[in-house]
Short mmCIF file of C-alpha atoms in Angstrom, two decimals:
data_model
loop_
_atom_site.label_atom_id
_atom_site.label_comp_id
_atom_site.label_asym_id
_atom_site.label_seq_id
_atom_site.Cartn_x
_atom_site.Cartn_y
_atom_site.Cartn_z
CA MET R 1 -74.86 17.03 22.58
CA THR R 2 -75.01 19.72 19.96
CA ILE R 3 -71.66 20.63 18.00
CA ALA R 4 -71.37 24.17 17.50
CA ASP R 5 -67.97 24.30 15.95
CA ILE R 6 -65.44 21.63 14.89
CA ARG R 7 -61.95 23.04 14.18
CA VAL R 8 -58.85 21.17 13.35
CA LEU R 9 -55.74 22.95 14.18
CA ARG R 10 -51.97 22.04 13.73
CA ILE R 11 -50.60 22.75 17.06
CA ARG R 12 -46.89 21.14 16.32
CA PRO R 13 -45.10 19.76 13.37
CA ALA R 14 -45.96 16.45 13.15
CA MET R 15 -49.07 15.98 15.15
CA LEU R 16 -52.57 16.68 14.23
CA VAL R 17 -54.93 17.47 17.16
CA ALA R 18 -58.58 17.40 17.04
CA ILE R 19 -60.64 19.39 19.24
CA ILE R 20 -64.10 19.25 20.09
CA ILE R 21 -65.60 22.09 21.23
CA SER R 22 -69.00 22.04 23.12
CA THR R 23 -71.39 25.17 22.77
CA ALA R 24 -73.03 23.72 25.98
CA LEU R 25 -70.28 23.41 28.27
CA TYR R 26 -67.84 25.75 26.58
CA GLY R 27 -65.24 23.38 27.36
CA ILE R 28 -63.41 20.51 25.78
CA SER R 29 -65.26 17.44 25.62
CA ASN R 30 -62.47 15.23 23.95
CA ILE R 31 -58.94 15.48 22.55
CA THR R 32 -57.36 12.94 20.03
CA ALA R 33 -53.92 13.20 19.06
CA ALA R 34 -52.07 10.77 16.31
CA HIS R 35 -48.45 11.23 14.38
CA GLY R 36 -48.79 12.42 10.83
CA ALA R 37 -45.27 11.61 9.85
CA ALA R 38 -43.99 8.41 8.88
CA PRO R 39 -41.79 6.56 11.53
CA LEU R 40 -38.29 7.09 11.76
CA ASN R 41 -35.82 4.73 10.19
CA GLY R 42 -32.27 4.77 9.80
CA SER R 43 -29.38 2.54 8.39
CA PHE R 44 -25.41 3.13 7.97
CA THR R 45 -23.08 2.19 5.97
CA ILE R 46 -19.17 1.35 6.22
CA ASN R 47 -16.09 1.87 4.11
CA PRO R 48 -14.12 -0.39 3.22
CA GLN R 49 -16.01 -3.01 4.14
CA PHE R 50 -12.77 -5.17 4.82
CA ILE R 51 -11.50 -3.36 7.91
CA LEU R 52 -7.84 -3.82 9.09
CA ALA R 53 -6.72 -2.59 12.13
CA GLY R 54 -5.12 0.69 11.93
CA GLY R 55 -7.18 2.16 9.33
CA ASN R 56 -9.09 4.98 9.12
CA ASP R 57 -12.71 3.76 8.30
CA SER R 58 -15.72 5.58 7.56
CA PHE R 59 -19.43 5.59 8.48
CA THR R 60 -22.31 6.83 6.32
CA ALA R 61 -25.26 7.65 7.99
CA THR R 62 -29.00 7.90 6.62
CA ALA R 63 -32.40 8.40 7.70
CA SER R 64 -35.99 8.57 6.60
CA GLY R 65 -39.31 9.40 8.36
CA GLY R 66 -40.00 11.77 11.24
CA LEU R 67 -39.46 15.50 10.84
CA SER R 68 -36.00 16.59 9.34
CA PRO R 69 -33.34 17.65 9.79
CA TYR R 70 -31.78 14.67 12.00
CA LYS R 71 -28.99 14.64 14.66
CA PHE R 72 -26.72 11.57 14.22
CA ASN R 73 -24.56 10.26 17.55
CA TRP R 74 -22.19 7.13 17.24
CA THR R 75 -20.46 5.03 19.43
CA PHE R 76 -18.22 2.45 18.05
CA GLY R 77 -17.24 -0.06 20.59
CA ASP R 78 -13.73 0.14 21.56
CA SER R 79 -13.70 3.27 23.42
CA PRO R 80 -15.97 5.70 25.21
CA LEU R 81 -15.38 8.34 21.97
CA VAL R 82 -18.75 9.73 20.65
CA ALA R 83 -18.86 11.21 17.17
CA ASN R 84 -21.56 12.99 15.66
CA GLY R 85 -22.98 13.86 12.23
CA SER R 86 -24.20 11.77 9.21
CA PHE R 87 -20.62 11.11 8.23
CA THR R 88 -17.75 10.35 10.04
CA THR R 89 -14.34 8.34 10.40
CA HIS R 90 -13.13 6.06 13.12
CA ILE R 91 -9.59 3.76 13.70
CA PHE R 92 -9.72 0.80 15.37
CA SER R 93 -6.32 -0.01 16.55
CA VAL R 94 -6.63 -3.49 17.57
CA ALA R 95 -8.44 -6.32 15.75
CA GLY R 96 -11.64 -7.94 17.23
CA SER R 97 -15.33 -7.69 16.95
CA TYR R 98 -17.11 -4.28 18.07
CA THR R 99 -20.64 -3.07 17.92
CA VAL R 100 -20.96 0.10 16.20
CA THR R 101 -23.91 2.06 17.36
CA LEU R 102 -25.65 5.10 15.37
CA ASN R 103 -28.56 6.85 17.44
CA ILE R 104 -30.93 9.22 15.30
CA THR R 105 -33.18 11.88 16.67
CA ASP R 106 -35.36 13.88 14.72
CA SER R 107 -36.67 17.23 14.91
CA THR R 108 -40.19 16.90 16.21
CA PRO R 109 -40.92 19.53 18.95
CA ILE R 110 -41.51 18.14 22.68
CA LEU R 111 -41.43 14.73 22.10
CA PRO R 112 -38.87 13.90 19.15
CA MET R 113 -38.50 10.54 17.63
CA LYS R 114 -35.46 8.33 18.24
CA THR R 115 -34.31 5.29 16.72
CA THR R 116 -30.98 3.07 17.18
CA ILE R 117 -29.27 1.01 14.68
CA THR R 118 -26.31 -1.64 16.00
CA ASN R 119 -23.97 -3.36 13.79
CA THR R 120 -21.36 -5.80 14.37
CA VAL R 121 -17.68 -5.33 12.69
CA THR R 122 -14.97 -7.40 12.17
CA VAL R 123 -11.55 -5.68 12.58
CA HIS R 124 -8.78 -8.27 10.82
CA GLY R 125 -5.16 -8.00 12.26
CA SER R 126 -2.23 -10.00 11.52
CA PRO R 127 -1.47 -12.52 9.91
CA LEU R 128 -4.03 -12.74 6.99
CA ASN R 129 -4.81 -15.91 6.45
CA ILE R 130 -6.24 -16.26 2.64
CA ASN R 131 -5.93 -18.81 -0.06
CA GLY R 132 -2.91 -20.96 1.56
CA TRP R 133 -1.17 -17.63 2.54
CA SER R 134 -0.43 -16.85 5.74
CA VAL R 135 0.58 -13.27 5.57
CA ASN R 136 2.09 -11.11 8.55
CA TRP R 137 2.00 -7.21 8.14
CA ASN R 138 2.78 -4.39 10.28
CA ILE R 139 1.92 -0.40 9.92
CA THR R 140 5.51 0.83 10.37
CA ALA R 141 6.07 4.91 11.30
CA PHE R 142 7.60 5.65 8.08
CA HIS R 143 8.13 2.90 5.80
CA GLY R 144 4.82 1.93 5.02
CA VAL R 145 2.77 -1.33 5.30
CA GLU R 146 5.55 -4.13 6.08
CA ILE R 147 5.28 -8.04 5.13
CA TYR R 148 7.43 -10.06 7.26
CA ASN R 149 7.48 -14.02 8.41
CA SER R 150 4.80 -14.85 5.68
CA SER R 151 4.19 -18.26 4.14
CA TYR R 152 2.80 -20.03 1.33
CA ASN R 153 1.03 -23.70 2.19
CA GLY R 154 3.20 -23.73 5.35
CA VAL R 155 6.61 -22.87 3.53
CA LEU R 156 8.20 -19.45 4.80
CA THR R 157 7.94 -17.37 1.88
CA ILE R 158 9.07 -13.45 2.80
CA ARG R 159 11.45 -12.68 5.87
CA ASP R 160 10.78 -9.09 5.14
CA ALA R 161 9.63 -6.63 2.89
CA LEU R 162 9.08 -2.82 3.14
CA ILE R 163 9.29 0.40 0.92
CA ASN R 164 12.13 2.72 3.05
CA GLY R 165 11.18 5.77 1.18
CA VAL R 166 10.61 7.38 -2.21
CA SER R 167 13.29 9.90 -3.63
CA VAL R 168 11.60 12.75 -5.36
CA VAL R 169 13.79 15.54 -7.34
CA TYR R 170 12.98 17.88 -10.37
CA PHE R 171 13.91 15.88 -13.70
CA GLN R 172 15.44 19.25 -14.75
CA GLN R 173 15.79 21.91 -12.03
CA PRO R 174 13.90 24.85 -13.62
CA PRO R 175 15.98 28.10 -12.96
CA GLY R 176 16.38 29.35 -9.34
CA LEU R 177 14.11 26.53 -7.91
CA SER R 178 15.13 23.17 -6.39
CA CYS R 179 13.06 20.33 -5.31
CA LEU R 180 14.42 17.26 -3.52
CA PHE R 181 13.17 15.22 -0.83
CA PHE R 182 13.14 11.94 0.65
CA ASP R 183 9.22 10.94 0.92
CA ASP R 184 8.25 8.41 3.40
CA LEU R 185 5.16 6.08 3.77
CA GLY R 186 4.20 7.53 6.98
CA ARG R 187 1.63 6.33 9.85
CA ASP R 188 -0.09 9.59 9.79
CA ASP R 189 -0.46 9.88 5.91
CA LEU R 190 -2.07 6.36 6.06
CA GLY R 191 -4.21 7.72 8.96
CA GLY R 192 -5.25 10.62 6.96
CA SER R 193 -6.43 8.54 4.07
CA ILE R 194 -10.11 7.98 4.32
CA ALA R 195 -11.04 4.11 3.79
CA GLY R 196 -7.38 3.69 2.25
CA PHE R 197 -6.48 0.76 4.20
CA THR R 198 -8.23 -2.51 3.40
CA VAL R 199 -7.69 -6.11 1.45
CA GLN R 200 -9.44 -6.19 -1.73
CA ASN R 201 -9.85 -9.26 -3.76
CA SER R 202 -9.81 -10.65 -7.46
CA THR R 203 -12.87 -10.51 -9.45
CA ASP R 204 -11.89 -13.23 -11.85
CA PRO R 205 -12.47 -16.86 -10.21
CA SER R 206 -10.04 -18.42 -12.87
CA ASN R 207 -7.10 -16.20 -11.29
CA PRO R 208 -7.75 -15.84 -7.43
CA TRP R 209 -5.68 -13.26 -5.27
CA PHE R 210 -5.98 -11.06 -2.69
CA GLN R 211 -3.88 -7.77 -1.95
CA ILE R 212 -3.44 -5.17 0.86
CA ARG R 213 -3.95 -1.84 -0.16
CA ALA R 214 -2.49 1.21 1.61
CA ASN R 215 -3.10 5.00 0.37
CA PHE R 216 -0.82 7.68 1.81
CA ASN R 217 -0.72 11.25 1.21
CA PRO R 218 -3.99 11.87 0.20
CA SER R 219 -3.87 15.52 -0.46
CA LEU R 220 -4.98 18.14 -3.02
CA VAL R 221 -1.38 18.88 -3.81
CA GLY R 222 1.84 16.93 -3.40
CA TYR R 223 2.51 13.40 -4.22
CA ASN R 224 0.09 10.60 -3.46
CA TYR R 225 1.17 6.94 -2.91
CA THR R 226 -0.60 3.79 -3.04
CA GLN R 227 0.86 0.57 -2.02
CA PHE R 228 -0.18 -3.12 -2.88
CA TRP R 229 1.18 -6.17 -1.69
CA ARG R 230 -0.93 -8.91 -3.77
CA PHE R 231 -0.96 -12.53 -3.15
CA TYR R 232 -1.95 -15.38 -5.82
CA LYS R 233 -3.48 -18.39 -4.80
CA SER R 234 -0.75 -19.94 -7.34
CA GLY R 235 1.93 -18.90 -4.82
CA GLU R 236 2.97 -15.97 -7.00
CA TRP R 237 3.14 -12.39 -5.30
CA ASP R 238 3.71 -8.99 -6.51
CA ALA R 239 5.06 -5.65 -4.73
CA THR R 240 3.29 -2.57 -6.21
CA LEU R 241 3.34 1.07 -5.92
CA TYR R 242 1.16 3.62 -7.74
CA VAL R 243 2.65 7.38 -7.68
CA GLY R 244 0.15 10.09 -8.21
CA HIS R 245 1.59 13.31 -9.03
CA ILE R 246 -0.38 16.40 -8.46
CA GLY R 247 -0.24 20.19 -7.57
CA CYS R 248 3.11 20.82 -8.57
CA GLY R 249 3.30 21.79 -12.32
CA TRP R 250 7.02 20.57 -12.95
CA ASN R 251 8.36 17.18 -14.38
CA HIS R 252 9.95 15.01 -11.24
CA TYR R 253 11.62 11.69 -11.36
CA TYR R 254 10.53 9.38 -8.50
CA GLN R 255 12.69 6.18 -7.20
CA PRO R 256 10.72 3.97 -4.36
CA HIS R 257 13.25 1.95 -2.60
CA TYR R 258 12.13 -1.46 -1.76
CA ARG R 259 14.12 -3.55 0.71
CA ILE R 260 13.26 -7.13 0.15
CA ASP R 261 14.44 -10.50 2.05
CA LEU R 262 13.19 -13.77 0.65
CA ALA R 263 13.13 -17.22 2.20
CA ALA R 264 14.18 -19.18 -0.85
CA GLY R 265 15.12 -22.84 0.00
CA ASN R 266 18.52 -22.91 2.05
CA LYS R 267 19.52 -19.80 3.21
CA ASN R 268 22.85 -21.10 3.31
CA ARG R 269 23.12 -21.73 -0.05
CA HIS R 270 21.24 -18.62 -1.40
CA VAL R 271 22.40 -16.78 -4.87
CA MET R 272 20.93 -14.07 -7.27
CA SER R 273 21.31 -13.90 -10.76
CA GLN R 274 20.58 -11.93 -13.89
CA TYR R 275 19.37 -13.10 -17.27
CA THR R 276 22.17 -12.15 -19.56
CA PRO R 277 21.85 -11.64 -23.50
CA SER R 278 23.58 -14.62 -24.20
CA GLY R 279 20.49 -16.14 -22.87
CA MET R 280 22.10 -17.69 -19.77
CA TRP R 281 21.99 -17.01 -15.84
CA GLN R 282 24.80 -15.25 -14.57
CA ASN R 283 25.59 -15.13 -10.88
CA LEU R 284 25.92 -11.54 -9.37
CA ILE R 285 27.89 -12.42 -6.61
CA TRP R 286 30.20 -15.15 -5.76
CA GLU R 287 33.24 -15.94 -3.67
CA GLY R 288 35.61 -18.54 -2.78
CA ASN R 289 37.80 -21.50 -4.46
CA TYR R 290 39.06 -19.58 -7.57
CA THR R 291 41.44 -22.20 -9.21
CA ASP R 292 44.56 -21.14 -11.18
CA ASN R 293 43.39 -21.06 -14.75
CA GLY R 294 46.72 -20.27 -16.25
CA PHE R 295 46.81 -16.60 -17.21
CA ARG R 296 49.12 -14.08 -15.89
CA ASP R 297 49.53 -10.43 -16.18
CA THR R 298 52.88 -9.71 -17.06
CA ALA R 299 52.78 -5.93 -16.32
CA HIS R 300 52.18 -6.88 -12.73
CA ASN R 301 54.72 -9.58 -11.88
CA ALA R 302 52.71 -12.32 -14.10
CA THR R 303 49.63 -12.07 -11.61
CA GLN R 304 46.61 -14.30 -12.63
CA SER R 305 44.64 -12.10 -15.18
CA PRO R 306 41.69 -14.08 -16.57
CA SER R 307 41.04 -13.01 -20.76
CA GLY R 308 43.99 -10.50 -20.14
CA VAL R 309 41.62 -8.30 -18.10
CA TRP R 310 40.83 -7.96 -14.52
CA ARG R 311 37.61 -9.13 -13.48
CA ASN R 312 36.20 -8.54 -9.85
CA LEU R 313 35.32 -11.81 -8.61
CA ILE R 314 33.18 -10.29 -5.66
CA TRP R 315 30.95 -7.33 -5.68
CA GLU R 316 27.80 -5.98 -4.75
CA GLY R 317 25.02 -3.44 -5.81
CA ASN R 318 23.90 -1.58 -8.89
CA TYR R 319 22.59 -4.42 -11.16
CA THR R 320 20.58 -2.49 -13.75
CA ASP R 321 17.78 -3.80 -16.15
CA ASN R 322 19.62 -5.04 -18.98
CA GLY R 323 16.76 -5.48 -21.03
CA PHE R 324 16.81 -9.02 -21.64
CA ARG R 325 14.22 -11.58 -20.35
CA ASP R 326 13.85 -15.42 -19.72
CA THR R 327 10.84 -15.93 -21.69
CA ALA R 328 10.86 -19.48 -20.23
CA HIS R 329 10.40 -17.76 -16.76
CA ASN R 330 7.46 -15.01 -17.41
CA ALA R 331 9.95 -12.89 -19.20
CA THR R 332 12.30 -12.62 -15.76
CA GLN R 333 15.24 -10.11 -15.52
CA TRP R 334 16.62 -11.62 -11.95
CA ARG R 335 16.20 -14.68 -10.08
CA LEU R 336 17.05 -15.85 -6.44
CA GLY R 337 17.39 -19.14 -4.85
CA ASP R 338 19.60 -22.35 -3.62
CA GLY R 339 20.29 -23.90 -6.79
CA THR R 340 17.21 -26.39 -6.50
CA GLY R 341 14.38 -23.92 -6.28
CA TYR R 342 14.06 -20.18 -7.21
CA TYR R 343 11.91 -16.96 -7.17
CA TYR R 344 11.84 -15.78 -10.43
CA MET R 345 11.50 -11.58 -10.62
CA VAL R 346 9.92 -9.53 -13.12
CA PRO R 347 10.49 -5.67 -12.91
CA ARG R 348 7.83 -3.42 -14.46
CA VAL R 349 7.78 0.29 -14.78
CA ASN R 350 4.84 2.13 -16.61
CA PRO R 351 5.17 5.74 -16.00
CA TYR R 352 2.36 8.09 -16.90
CA ALA R 353 4.97 10.10 -18.87
CA GLY R 354 6.12 7.76 -21.47
CA ASP R 355 7.92 10.46 -23.34
CA MET R 356 10.53 11.17 -20.81
CA PRO R 357 13.37 9.57 -21.04
CA LYS R 358 13.55 5.82 -19.67
CA ILE R 359 15.89 5.12 -16.98
CA ALA R 360 16.87 1.04 -16.24
CA SER R 361 15.66 0.17 -12.62
CA LYS R 362 18.54 -1.49 -10.44
CA ILE R 363 18.77 -4.04 -7.63
CA TYR R 364 21.52 -3.81 -4.88
CA LEU R 365 22.16 -7.31 -3.71
CA VAL R 366 23.54 -7.31 0.06
CA ARG R 367 24.30 -9.91 3.05
CA ASP R 368 20.95 -9.60 4.94
CA ARG R 369 21.14 -7.76 8.22
CA PRO R 370 17.93 -7.27 9.71
CA GLY R 371 16.83 -3.51 10.49
CA GLU R 372 19.15 -2.29 8.13
CA LEU R 373 17.51 0.72 6.85
CA GLU R 374 18.31 3.68 4.69
CA PRO R 375 18.80 6.92 6.96
CA ASP R 376 15.62 9.15 6.98
CA VAL R 377 17.57 12.48 6.22
CA ASN R 378 14.74 15.24 4.76
CA PRO R 379 15.73 17.17 2.71
CA PRO R 380 18.87 15.03 1.96
CA ALA R 381 21.95 16.52 0.41
CA THR R 382 21.87 14.70 -2.66
CA PRO R 383 19.54 12.03 -4.01
CA PRO R 384 19.45 9.29 -1.61
CA ASP R 385 20.80 5.81 -2.64
CA PRO R 386 21.38 2.77 -0.40
CA ILE R 387 24.57 1.73 -2.00
CA ASN R 388 26.13 4.47 0.29
CA PHE R 389 25.47 2.90 3.30
CA VAL R 390 24.62 -1.06 2.80
CA ASN R 391 27.04 -3.41 4.96
CA GLY R 392 28.95 -4.24 2.04
CA GLU R 393 29.60 -7.94 3.08
CA LEU R 394 29.84 -10.96 1.04
CA ALA R 395 26.60 -12.02 -0.04
CA TYR R 396 26.93 -15.26 -2.02
CA ARG R 397 25.76 -18.62 -0.77
CA GLN R 398 24.69 -16.79 2.46
CA SER R 399 21.42 -15.38 3.69
CA ILE R 400 21.02 -12.28 1.44
CA ALA R 401 18.49 -9.59 0.85
CA PHE R 402 18.23 -6.80 -2.16
CA TRP R 403 17.21 -3.33 -2.66
CA TYR R 404 15.02 -2.87 -5.69
CA LEU R 405 15.20 0.68 -7.09
CA PRO R 406 13.07 1.31 -10.15
CA THR R 407 13.24 5.14 -11.44
CA PHE R 408 10.95 6.96 -13.99
CA GLY R 409 10.13 10.47 -14.89
CA ASP R 410 6.60 11.86 -14.68
CA HIS R 411 4.35 14.79 -15.62
CA TRP R 412 2.30 16.35 -13.05
CA LEU R 413 -1.27 15.06 -13.11
CA TYR R 414 -3.37 18.24 -12.50
CA SER R 415 -3.09 21.68 -10.75
CA ALA R 416 -5.46 22.00 -7.79
CA GLY R 417 -9.20 23.04 -8.80
CA GLN R 418 -8.62 21.51 -12.11
CA THR R 419 -9.85 18.11 -13.76
CA ALA R 420 -7.53 15.18 -13.66
CA ILE R 421 -5.75 14.53 -16.92
CA GLY R 422 -3.89 11.05 -16.15
CA TYR R 423 -3.35 8.31 -14.24
CA PRO R 424 -0.89 7.21 -11.64
CA SER R 425 2.45 5.89 -12.80
CA ILE R 426 2.80 2.08 -11.50
CA VAL R 427 6.08 0.45 -10.69
CA SER R 428 6.04 -3.47 -9.69
CA LEU R 429 8.58 -6.18 -8.85
CA SER R 430 6.63 -9.66 -9.42
CA PHE R 431 7.65 -13.05 -7.77
CA TYR R 432 7.28 -16.61 -9.61
CA PRO R 433 8.31 -19.36 -7.33
CA SER R 434 9.66 -22.36 -9.22
CA GLY R 435 10.76 -25.39 -7.05
CA ILE R 436 10.20 -23.73 -3.88
#
């Protein structure tokens, strides 16, 4: 057979068809087809790597080979929901193992190439059992991530801990303007934070810890909060909040309202103390068995009055940070315990705006009443304060709780569209166990 002509034609992308034309037959004697592009491949990554139930996790796909552009289709194994696009997010509501499936299709006409990638992901729930800790946690509707009924080496440590809200107000009200609200740490704000809810671990093997990280209000304007509950292998733990002020070009002050109920030995012997300038621990609240010390107030019918002044024997609330620290116990300001074991507590406030006035942190000591939360009124008429609603009962040698109120001023970090010029302010309360 004489070949009169050989032509190579590209009749569709990614396909080469060799057509051999015979001059004798004027027909097609043979057709050979082969893909000219590389095979279609794909993969995907997940952020964060440690997935907690309720977090808004992100999935990013990549593809190569075949003919672009590519189509991406996702399923997540916990529902019939389908997502599209090379980047998507998904919330796993319940802990468990799920098969995430990514289908990729290229743009080859007529016979497009397809590939499927699957990966099994583990979604962690409550409790977290790490380094001797068993930490129960819960995403609340308005009060951030709550820690409750948590133990260390089998011993109950934390009955309940949460942030009720953050009081925000202009530090100095500009003429004709006002800003006052009680910001919550809402479930919706957590859901709007992509990859913002996870567990992180120490990179220092000499000081192992893990922490629950929860980011709220990840907006271009407004206020950005990141909550941390950190737990050390030694039994120490921290309650920390990052506050980022963005968008509003006025100075503000912030006051997070922590409510914490510790299990420190025998709850019927609980007492809280503050370190004093004299280098002694002074009980903040006491009651019962006050002996006659022989002193009398003659102006009031010779009633008893120690040192010639009247001193309240029982009180609660508003114990400010006096600046004195017990260097023998991690530079501690407050402690709570039962006389045998204590949690020594260190307050820290690191505002971004160090030039603004310093405001002492406060602790309000209360008789524990589970579920006692500050009314969520927004906007409030005046800056909210738990002292206005707490139960007012005796709290010495009984199961007690306390409110921690760090207060600080801060400048705005940046305006929308401009480069950030600072870092978030950080407040924390660290707990060091001794004899527990």
